[in-house]
Amino acid sequence: MTDPAVALEKITKTFPVPFQRRVIVALRDVSLRVSTGEIYGLLGPNGSGKSTTLKIILGLVSPTRGQVQIFGHDAASAQSRANVGFLPESPYFPKYLTAAEMLSFYGKLCGMRRRELAKRVDELLELVGLTAARDRRLGTFSKGMLQRIGLAQAVINEPEMVVLDEPTAGVDPAGTRVIRDLILELKRRGVTILLSSHLLGQVQEICDRIGILANGALVRDGRVDELLIAPDQTELVLEHASPQLVDRISKAAAEGGASVIRAAPRHRSLEQVFLEATTEK
Ligand SMILES: Nc1ncnc2c1ncn2[C@@H]1O[C@H](COP(=O)(O)OP(=O)(O)OP(=O)(O)O)[C@@H](O)[C@H]1O
Ligand SMILES: [Mg+2]
């Protein structure tokens, strides 16, 4: 059997509070697995430990207790990071570099050769839709463009896994869609994706599995479709149903020992309404 992309085993992380004899417990006994090729989403309120979990996986923060393995290697070893790309929360990139220069810079840091790198930079700019902006300085980029170039940076050396800390933070719905499509394209190419987000709708749409953190503890973990099932309920969506028909269905349900708990016009998501209104010709 192949090793999982990520295996966290009973991770606890505490941070000492300076000049006080107490600690902040950022993570408590967190165990989770990310299988290769899947999109795993980490959810949780502010301060629940998402970024700390991601940093521990990347070996940037060492756990107080517990084990972390990345593709079978200990997260403390440099080897574990060789095939992992990272887009940090609120990334900072040098303002005076152009998009193409920034990608080349990160590619060189990864030890890529000049010819291979030039090709990869063009390919990535195309992938993230920034070919026309390749020679613009990053200082002039919008938040959405910065997140996209950040994503390109994270995959410059064709990693097996990318870790994205809030990849759509501050990005408008259309830009968010572009990033979502990019993430799905990476998955199609076989990349394992681990992301954190506050956009529940988007996470629900693209993630295979999710984990929910609350106060440093993993309170839910599982397949999205399974977590979303309301036990013992069935949804029936009707078109052109008259009130009389709804009434007859309710009666039939009652005869069968069931009850209709809601019969109302079906709502669309705000995202659908927003996108329809803002892309109207
Ligand atoms: N370097 C640090 N030193 C001290 N405390 C820290 C440090 N890093 C994180 N913490 C604390 O650990 C807890 C978890 O923080 P973390 O940044 O992981 O949360 P988060 O879920 O990513 O939140 P957000 O949604 O705001 O990004 C918080 O209480 C935070 O204050
Ligand atoms: Mg965070």
mmCIF file of C-alpha atoms and ligand atoms in Angstrom:
data_model
loop_
_atom_site.group_PDB
_atom_site.id
_atom_site.type_symbol
_atom_site.label_atom_id
_atom_site.label_comp_id
_atom_site.label_asym_id
_atom_site.label_seq_id
_atom_site.Cartn_x
_atom_site.Cartn_y
_atom_site.Cartn_z
ATOM 1 C CA MET A 1 0.000 0.000 0.000
ATOM 2 C CA THR A 2 1.274 3.502 -0.811
ATOM 3 C CA ASP A 3 1.917 5.969 1.982
ATOM 4 C CA PRO A 4 -0.758 8.646 2.510
ATOM 5 C CA ALA A 5 0.239 12.167 1.414
ATOM 6 C CA VAL A 6 -0.189 13.360 5.010
ATOM 7 C CA ALA A 7 -0.494 11.390 8.223
ATOM 8 C CA LEU A 8 -0.873 13.356 11.453
ATOM 9 C CA GLU A 9 -0.851 11.217 14.568
ATOM 10 C CA LYS A 10 -2.014 12.756 17.853
ATOM 11 C CA ILE A 11 -0.513 16.193 17.274
ATOM 12 C CA THR A 12 -0.486 18.663 20.132
ATOM 13 C CA LYS A 13 1.027 22.123 19.795
ATOM 14 C CA THR A 14 1.433 24.606 22.604
ATOM 15 C CA PHE A 15 2.903 28.089 22.428
ATOM 16 C CA PRO A 16 4.330 29.618 25.602
ATOM 17 C CA VAL A 17 2.913 33.028 26.535
ATOM 18 C CA PRO A 18 5.876 35.368 27.132
ATOM 19 C CA PHE A 19 6.399 36.459 30.743
ATOM 20 C CA GLN A 20 3.501 34.301 31.940
ATOM 21 C CA ARG A 21 3.534 30.804 33.273
ATOM 22 C CA ARG A 22 0.885 29.540 30.907
ATOM 23 C CA VAL A 23 0.694 28.265 27.345
ATOM 24 C CA ILE A 24 -1.720 28.613 24.421
ATOM 25 C CA VAL A 25 -2.871 25.188 23.269
ATOM 26 C CA ALA A 26 -3.158 25.665 19.492
ATOM 27 C CA LEU A 27 -3.765 21.969 18.667
ATOM 28 C CA ARG A 28 -4.927 19.104 20.871
ATOM 29 C CA ASP A 29 -4.399 15.496 19.866
ATOM 30 C CA VAL A 30 -5.172 16.059 16.203
ATOM 31 C CA SER A 31 -4.985 12.972 13.976
ATOM 32 C CA LEU A 32 -5.833 13.171 10.296
ATOM 33 C CA ARG A 33 -4.925 11.615 6.987
ATOM 34 C CA VAL A 34 -4.872 13.030 3.480
ATOM 35 C CA SER A 35 -4.756 10.394 0.744
ATOM 36 C CA THR A 36 -2.751 10.987 -2.423
ATOM 37 C CA GLY A 37 -4.735 12.685 -5.198
ATOM 38 C CA GLU A 38 -7.522 14.052 -3.032
ATOM 39 C CA ILE A 39 -8.549 17.591 -2.096
ATOM 40 C CA TYR A 40 -8.737 17.934 1.683
ATOM 41 C CA GLY A 41 -10.262 21.076 3.186
ATOM 42 C CA LEU A 42 -9.544 22.321 6.680
ATOM 43 C CA LEU A 43 -12.294 24.487 8.167
ATOM 44 C CA GLY A 44 -12.654 26.253 11.480
ATOM 45 C CA PRO A 45 -13.206 29.630 13.115
ATOM 46 C CA ASN A 46 -10.399 32.192 13.404
ATOM 47 C CA GLY A 47 -7.726 30.954 15.775
ATOM 48 C CA SER A 48 -8.904 27.328 15.673
ATOM 49 C CA GLY A 49 -5.516 26.055 14.505
ATOM 50 C CA LYS A 50 -5.774 25.733 10.706
ATOM 51 C CA SER A 51 -2.588 27.628 9.835
ATOM 52 C CA THR A 52 -0.708 25.941 12.672
ATOM 53 C CA THR A 53 -1.733 22.516 11.309
ATOM 54 C CA LEU A 54 -0.572 23.452 7.807
ATOM 55 C CA LYS A 55 2.744 24.827 9.121
ATOM 56 C CA ILE A 56 3.358 21.641 11.076
ATOM 57 C CA ILE A 57 2.710 19.604 7.922
ATOM 58 C CA LEU A 58 5.228 21.781 6.072
ATOM 59 C CA GLY A 59 7.802 21.378 8.837
ATOM 60 C CA LEU A 60 7.776 25.149 9.518
ATOM 61 C CA VAL A 61 6.512 24.634 13.067
ATOM 62 C CA SER A 62 7.482 21.630 15.143
ATOM 63 C CA PRO A 63 4.767 19.840 17.089
ATOM 64 C CA THR A 64 5.007 19.692 20.879
ATOM 65 C CA ARG A 65 3.835 16.056 20.789
ATOM 66 C CA GLY A 66 2.884 13.588 18.091
ATOM 67 C CA GLN A 67 4.077 12.317 14.712
ATOM 68 C CA VAL A 68 3.790 13.804 11.218
ATOM 69 C CA GLN A 69 4.614 11.927 8.048
ATOM 70 C CA ILE A 70 4.526 13.393 4.546
ATOM 71 C CA PHE A 71 4.592 10.742 1.818
ATOM 72 C CA GLY A 72 6.125 8.455 4.415
ATOM 73 C CA HIS A 73 8.876 10.877 5.489
ATOM 74 C CA ASP A 74 9.081 12.604 8.860
ATOM 75 C CA ALA A 75 7.915 16.244 8.454
ATOM 76 C CA ALA A 76 11.097 17.431 10.183
ATOM 77 C CA SER A 77 13.234 16.092 7.299
ATOM 78 C CA ALA A 78 13.995 18.251 4.258
ATOM 79 C CA GLN A 79 13.106 15.259 2.093
ATOM 80 C CA SER A 80 9.460 15.529 3.161
ATOM 81 C CA ARG A 81 9.249 19.031 1.652
ATOM 82 C CA ALA A 82 10.967 18.286 -1.649
ATOM 83 C CA ASN A 83 7.681 17.562 -3.386
ATOM 84 C CA VAL A 84 5.430 20.021 -1.602
ATOM 85 C CA GLY A 85 4.382 23.521 -2.741
ATOM 86 C CA PHE A 86 3.011 26.170 -0.375
ATOM 87 C CA LEU A 87 0.834 29.252 -0.685
ATOM 88 C CA PRO A 88 0.939 30.983 2.726
ATOM 89 C CA GLU A 89 -1.857 33.025 4.287
ATOM 90 C CA SER A 90 -1.540 36.647 3.020
ATOM 91 C CA PRO A 91 1.595 35.910 0.960
ATOM 92 C CA TYR A 92 4.162 38.636 0.452
ATOM 93 C CA PHE A 93 5.983 38.866 -2.846
ATOM 94 C CA PRO A 94 8.602 41.511 -3.798
ATOM 95 C CA LYS A 95 6.644 44.437 -5.347
ATOM 96 C CA TYR A 96 9.294 45.392 -7.891
ATOM 97 C CA LEU A 97 9.502 42.005 -9.568
ATOM 98 C CA THR A 98 7.325 41.287 -12.575
ATOM 99 C CA ALA A 99 5.116 38.203 -12.615
ATOM 100 C CA ALA A 100 7.562 36.328 -14.856
ATOM 101 C CA GLU A 101 10.605 37.390 -12.781
ATOM 102 C CA MET A 102 8.962 36.256 -9.552
ATOM 103 C CA LEU A 103 8.194 32.807 -10.924
ATOM 104 C CA SER A 104 11.743 32.485 -12.317
ATOM 105 C CA PHE A 105 13.133 33.485 -8.937
ATOM 106 C CA TYR A 106 11.199 30.746 -7.108
ATOM 107 C CA GLY A 107 12.046 28.239 -9.840
ATOM 108 C CA LYS A 108 15.761 28.973 -9.392
ATOM 109 C CA LEU A 109 15.375 28.530 -5.627
ATOM 110 C CA CYS A 110 14.020 25.066 -6.405
ATOM 111 C CA GLY A 111 17.116 24.361 -8.498
ATOM 112 C CA MET A 112 15.374 24.380 -11.883
ATOM 113 C CA ARG A 113 17.491 24.778 -15.009
ATOM 114 C CA ARG A 114 17.169 27.878 -17.172
ATOM 115 C CA ARG A 115 15.586 26.320 -20.268
ATOM 116 C CA GLU A 116 13.194 24.095 -18.360
ATOM 117 C CA LEU A 117 12.302 27.086 -16.166
ATOM 118 C CA ALA A 118 11.534 29.480 -19.052
ATOM 119 C CA LYS A 119 9.095 26.940 -20.471
ATOM 120 C CA ARG A 120 7.501 26.299 -17.096
ATOM 121 C CA VAL A 121 7.059 30.035 -16.388
ATOM 122 C CA ASP A 122 5.186 30.499 -19.693
ATOM 123 C CA GLU A 123 3.061 27.444 -19.046
ATOM 124 C CA LEU A 124 2.146 28.562 -15.530
ATOM 125 C CA LEU A 125 1.327 32.148 -16.538
ATOM 126 C CA GLU A 126 -1.026 30.666 -19.130
ATOM 127 C CA LEU A 127 -2.536 28.276 -16.578
ATOM 128 C CA VAL A 128 -3.345 31.069 -14.097
ATOM 129 C CA GLY A 129 -4.523 33.451 -16.823
ATOM 130 C CA LEU A 130 -1.754 36.021 -16.330
ATOM 131 C CA THR A 131 0.092 35.790 -19.656
ATOM 132 C CA ALA A 132 -0.959 39.360 -20.548
ATOM 133 C CA ALA A 133 0.381 40.598 -17.186
ATOM 134 C CA ARG A 134 3.709 38.712 -17.335
ATOM 135 C CA ASP A 135 5.814 41.907 -17.455
ATOM 136 C CA ARG A 136 3.792 43.916 -14.955
ATOM 137 C CA ARG A 137 5.224 44.564 -11.514
ATOM 138 C CA LEU A 138 3.518 42.680 -8.684
ATOM 139 C CA GLY A 139 3.024 46.008 -6.864
ATOM 140 C CA THR A 140 0.311 46.827 -9.432
ATOM 141 C CA PHE A 141 -1.518 43.492 -9.044
ATOM 142 C CA SER A 142 -4.985 43.171 -7.525
ATOM 143 C CA LYS A 143 -5.555 40.768 -4.619
ATOM 144 C CA GLY A 144 -7.037 38.161 -6.970
ATOM 145 C CA MET A 145 -4.068 38.394 -9.352
ATOM 146 C CA LEU A 146 -1.642 38.064 -6.414
ATOM 147 C CA GLN A 147 -3.395 34.910 -5.191
ATOM 148 C CA ARG A 148 -3.209 33.447 -8.715
ATOM 149 C CA ILE A 149 0.480 34.216 -9.139
ATOM 150 C CA GLY A 150 0.975 32.815 -5.625
ATOM 151 C CA LEU A 151 -0.684 29.606 -6.733
ATOM 152 C CA ALA A 152 1.588 29.454 -9.779
ATOM 153 C CA GLN A 153 4.581 29.935 -7.443
ATOM 154 C CA ALA A 154 3.366 27.055 -5.277
ATOM 155 C CA VAL A 155 3.424 24.625 -8.201
ATOM 156 C CA ILE A 156 6.554 25.870 -9.990
ATOM 157 C CA ASN A 157 8.531 22.666 -9.424
ATOM 158 C CA GLU A 158 5.618 20.322 -10.167
ATOM 159 C CA PRO A 159 5.069 19.211 -6.579
ATOM 160 C CA GLU A 160 3.087 16.101 -5.677
ATOM 161 C CA MET A 161 1.170 18.084 -3.059
ATOM 162 C CA VAL A 162 0.272 21.738 -2.573
ATOM 163 C CA VAL A 163 -0.700 23.302 0.729
ATOM 164 C CA LEU A 164 -2.889 26.398 0.308
ATOM 165 C CA ASP A 165 -3.687 28.539 3.350
ATOM 166 C CA GLU A 166 -6.882 30.428 2.451
ATOM 167 C CA PRO A 167 -6.217 30.578 -1.299
ATOM 168 C CA THR A 168 -9.276 32.766 -1.950
ATOM 169 C CA ALA A 169 -8.981 35.208 0.971
ATOM 170 C CA GLY A 170 -10.032 38.681 -0.220
ATOM 171 C CA VAL A 171 -10.800 37.521 -3.764
ATOM 172 C CA ASP A 172 -14.145 38.411 -5.442
ATOM 173 C CA PRO A 173 -16.566 35.662 -6.558
ATOM 174 C CA ALA A 174 -15.391 35.608 -10.202
ATOM 175 C CA GLY A 175 -11.727 35.441 -9.107
ATOM 176 C CA THR A 176 -12.659 32.784 -6.566
ATOM 177 C CA ARG A 177 -14.101 30.697 -9.395
ATOM 178 C CA VAL A 178 -10.877 31.019 -11.374
ATOM 179 C CA ILE A 179 -8.895 29.797 -8.354
ATOM 180 C CA ARG A 180 -11.367 26.974 -7.761
ATOM 181 C CA ASP A 181 -10.999 25.857 -11.386
ATOM 182 C CA LEU A 182 -7.217 25.995 -11.044
ATOM 183 C CA ILE A 183 -7.354 23.800 -7.956
ATOM 184 C CA LEU A 184 -9.558 21.294 -9.805
ATOM 185 C CA GLU A 185 -7.132 21.360 -12.757
ATOM 186 C CA LEU A 186 -4.243 20.556 -10.366
ATOM 187 C CA LYS A 187 -6.245 17.657 -8.956
ATOM 188 C CA ARG A 188 -6.880 16.427 -12.513
ATOM 189 C CA ARG A 189 -3.106 16.423 -13.000
ATOM 190 C CA GLY A 190 -2.782 14.164 -9.962
ATOM 191 C CA VAL A 191 -1.652 16.758 -7.401
ATOM 192 C CA THR A 192 -2.796 16.232 -3.802
ATOM 193 C CA ILE A 193 -4.306 19.438 -2.405
ATOM 194 C CA LEU A 194 -4.618 20.462 1.211
ATOM 195 C CA LEU A 195 -6.304 23.794 1.785
ATOM 196 C CA SER A 196 -7.843 25.867 4.526
ATOM 197 C CA SER A 197 -10.757 28.181 3.867
ATOM 198 C CA HIS A 198 -13.658 30.097 5.335
ATOM 199 C CA LEU A 199 -15.710 29.725 2.146
ATOM 200 C CA LEU A 200 -17.932 26.856 3.132
ATOM 201 C CA GLY A 201 -19.747 26.749 -0.203
ATOM 202 C CA GLN A 202 -16.542 26.435 -2.155
ATOM 203 C CA VAL A 203 -15.095 23.842 0.167
ATOM 204 C CA GLN A 204 -18.291 21.821 -0.104
ATOM 205 C CA GLU A 205 -18.069 21.998 -3.877
ATOM 206 C CA ILE A 206 -14.449 21.009 -4.471
ATOM 207 C CA CYS A 207 -13.188 19.015 -1.489
ATOM 208 C CA ASP A 208 -13.317 15.222 -1.328
ATOM 209 C CA ARG A 209 -12.887 15.247 2.436
ATOM 210 C CA ILE A 210 -12.910 17.911 5.101
ATOM 211 C CA GLY A 211 -11.844 18.356 8.690
ATOM 212 C CA ILE A 212 -13.381 20.910 11.044
ATOM 213 C CA LEU A 213 -11.214 22.353 13.805
ATOM 214 C CA ALA A 214 -12.656 24.035 16.887
ATOM 215 C CA ASN A 215 -10.388 25.298 19.660
ATOM 216 C CA GLY A 216 -7.520 23.197 18.346
ATOM 217 C CA ALA A 217 -9.441 19.914 18.289
ATOM 218 C CA LEU A 218 -10.571 18.104 15.143
ATOM 219 C CA VAL A 219 -14.308 17.862 15.767
ATOM 220 C CA ARG A 220 -15.335 16.458 12.345
ATOM 221 C CA ASP A 221 -13.400 14.545 9.687
ATOM 222 C CA GLY A 222 -14.775 12.723 6.715
ATOM 223 C CA ARG A 223 -16.128 12.673 3.185
ATOM 224 C CA VAL A 224 -18.081 15.831 2.339
ATOM 225 C CA ASP A 225 -21.081 13.957 0.889
ATOM 226 C CA GLU A 226 -21.314 11.799 4.013
ATOM 227 C CA LEU A 227 -20.975 14.726 6.439
ATOM 228 C CA LEU A 228 -23.717 16.642 4.645
ATOM 229 C CA ILE A 229 -26.348 13.935 4.703
ATOM 230 C CA ALA A 230 -29.178 14.854 7.088
ATOM 231 C CA PRO A 231 -29.986 11.522 8.713
ATOM 232 C CA ASP A 232 -33.416 10.104 7.952
ATOM 233 C CA GLN A 233 -34.483 12.870 5.548
ATOM 234 C CA THR A 234 -35.235 12.803 1.813
ATOM 235 C CA GLU A 235 -35.307 15.817 -0.467
ATOM 236 C CA LEU A 236 -37.861 16.042 -3.261
ATOM 237 C CA VAL A 237 -37.520 18.976 -5.701
ATOM 238 C CA LEU A 238 -40.588 19.610 -7.877
ATOM 239 C CA GLU A 239 -41.115 21.885 -10.850
ATOM 240 C CA HIS A 240 -44.556 23.341 -11.763
ATOM 241 C CA ALA A 241 -46.167 21.916 -8.611
ATOM 242 C CA SER A 242 -49.558 23.465 -7.767
ATOM 243 C CA PRO A 243 -50.464 24.021 -4.074
ATOM 244 C CA GLN A 244 -53.076 21.272 -4.500
ATOM 245 C CA LEU A 245 -50.440 18.800 -5.637
ATOM 246 C CA VAL A 246 -48.188 19.710 -2.698
ATOM 247 C CA ASP A 247 -51.186 19.143 -0.454
ATOM 248 C CA ARG A 248 -51.839 15.701 -1.965
ATOM 249 C CA ILE A 249 -48.189 14.757 -1.555
ATOM 250 C CA SER A 250 -48.281 15.834 2.115
ATOM 251 C CA LYS A 251 -51.348 13.648 2.684
ATOM 252 C CA ALA A 252 -49.764 10.690 0.917
ATOM 253 C CA ALA A 253 -46.639 11.161 3.051
ATOM 254 C CA ALA A 254 -48.741 11.171 6.230
ATOM 255 C CA GLU A 255 -50.446 7.952 5.137
ATOM 256 C CA GLY A 256 -47.021 6.370 4.686
ATOM 257 C CA GLY A 257 -45.957 7.376 8.200
ATOM 258 C CA ALA A 258 -43.729 10.257 6.958
ATOM 259 C CA SER A 259 -44.179 14.009 7.172
ATOM 260 C CA VAL A 260 -43.284 16.914 4.871
ATOM 261 C CA ILE A 261 -41.170 19.190 7.027
ATOM 262 C CA ARG A 262 -40.691 21.940 4.460
ATOM 263 C CA ALA A 263 -42.442 22.879 1.242
ATOM 264 C CA ALA A 264 -41.259 26.259 -0.045
ATOM 265 C CA PRO A 265 -39.809 27.784 -3.215
ATOM 266 C CA ARG A 266 -36.291 26.484 -3.771
ATOM 267 C CA HIS A 267 -33.528 29.049 -3.248
ATOM 268 C CA ARG A 268 -30.431 29.478 -5.320
ATOM 269 C CA SER A 269 -27.095 30.260 -3.715
ATOM 270 C CA LEU A 270 -26.007 33.894 -3.374
ATOM 271 C CA GLU A 271 -23.005 32.997 -5.518
ATOM 272 C CA GLN A 272 -25.287 32.034 -8.417
ATOM 273 C CA VAL A 273 -27.317 35.266 -8.137
ATOM 274 C CA PHE A 274 -24.171 37.424 -7.775
ATOM 275 C CA LEU A 275 -22.411 35.876 -10.760
ATOM 276 C CA GLU A 276 -25.523 36.078 -12.919
ATOM 277 C CA ALA A 277 -26.023 39.768 -12.044
ATOM 278 C CA THR A 278 -22.401 40.803 -12.500
ATOM 279 C CA THR A 279 -21.742 38.951 -15.742
ATOM 280 C CA GLU A 280 -24.931 40.160 -17.489
ATOM 281 C CA LYS A 281 -24.245 41.743 -20.860
HETATM 282 N N1 LIG B 1 3.761 31.733 16.749
HETATM 283 C C1 LIG B 1 2.750 31.744 17.641
HETATM 284 N N2 LIG B 1 2.948 32.142 18.908
HETATM 285 C C2 LIG B 1 1.934 32.153 19.800
HETATM 286 N N3 LIG B 1 0.681 31.769 19.525
HETATM 287 C C3 LIG B 1 0.415 31.357 18.276
HETATM 288 C C4 LIG B 1 1.425 31.324 17.255
HETATM 289 N N4 LIG B 1 0.866 30.855 16.101
HETATM 290 C C5 LIG B 1 -0.422 30.623 16.400
HETATM 291 N N5 LIG B 1 -0.707 30.916 17.689
HETATM 292 C C6 LIG B 1 -2.001 30.751 18.364
HETATM 293 O O1 LIG B 1 -2.495 29.452 18.054
HETATM 294 C C7 LIG B 1 -3.913 29.497 17.825
HETATM 295 C C8 LIG B 1 -4.228 28.966 16.445
HETATM 296 O O2 LIG B 1 -3.764 29.887 15.465
HETATM 297 P P1 LIG B 1 -3.837 29.631 13.901
HETATM 298 O O3 LIG B 1 -3.118 30.762 13.229
HETATM 299 O O4 LIG B 1 -3.385 28.261 13.608
HETATM 300 O O5 LIG B 1 -5.414 29.743 13.619
HETATM 301 P P2 LIG B 1 -6.206 29.752 12.257
HETATM 302 O O6 LIG B 1 -7.268 28.700 12.376
HETATM 303 O O7 LIG B 1 -5.292 29.674 11.096
HETATM 304 O O8 LIG B 1 -6.928 31.176 12.297
HETATM 305 P P3 LIG B 1 -7.327 32.188 11.104
HETATM 306 O O9 LIG B 1 -8.658 31.696 10.568
HETATM 307 O O10 LIG B 1 -7.486 33.510 11.805
HETATM 308 O O11 LIG B 1 -6.233 32.190 10.082
HETATM 309 C C9 LIG B 1 -4.333 30.931 18.055
HETATM 310 O O12 LIG B 1 -4.762 31.050 19.390
HETATM 311 C C10 LIG B 1 -3.052 31.717 17.846
HETATM 312 O O13 LIG B 1 -3.078 32.904 18.608
HETATM 313 MG MG MG B 2 -4.858 30.935 9.532
#
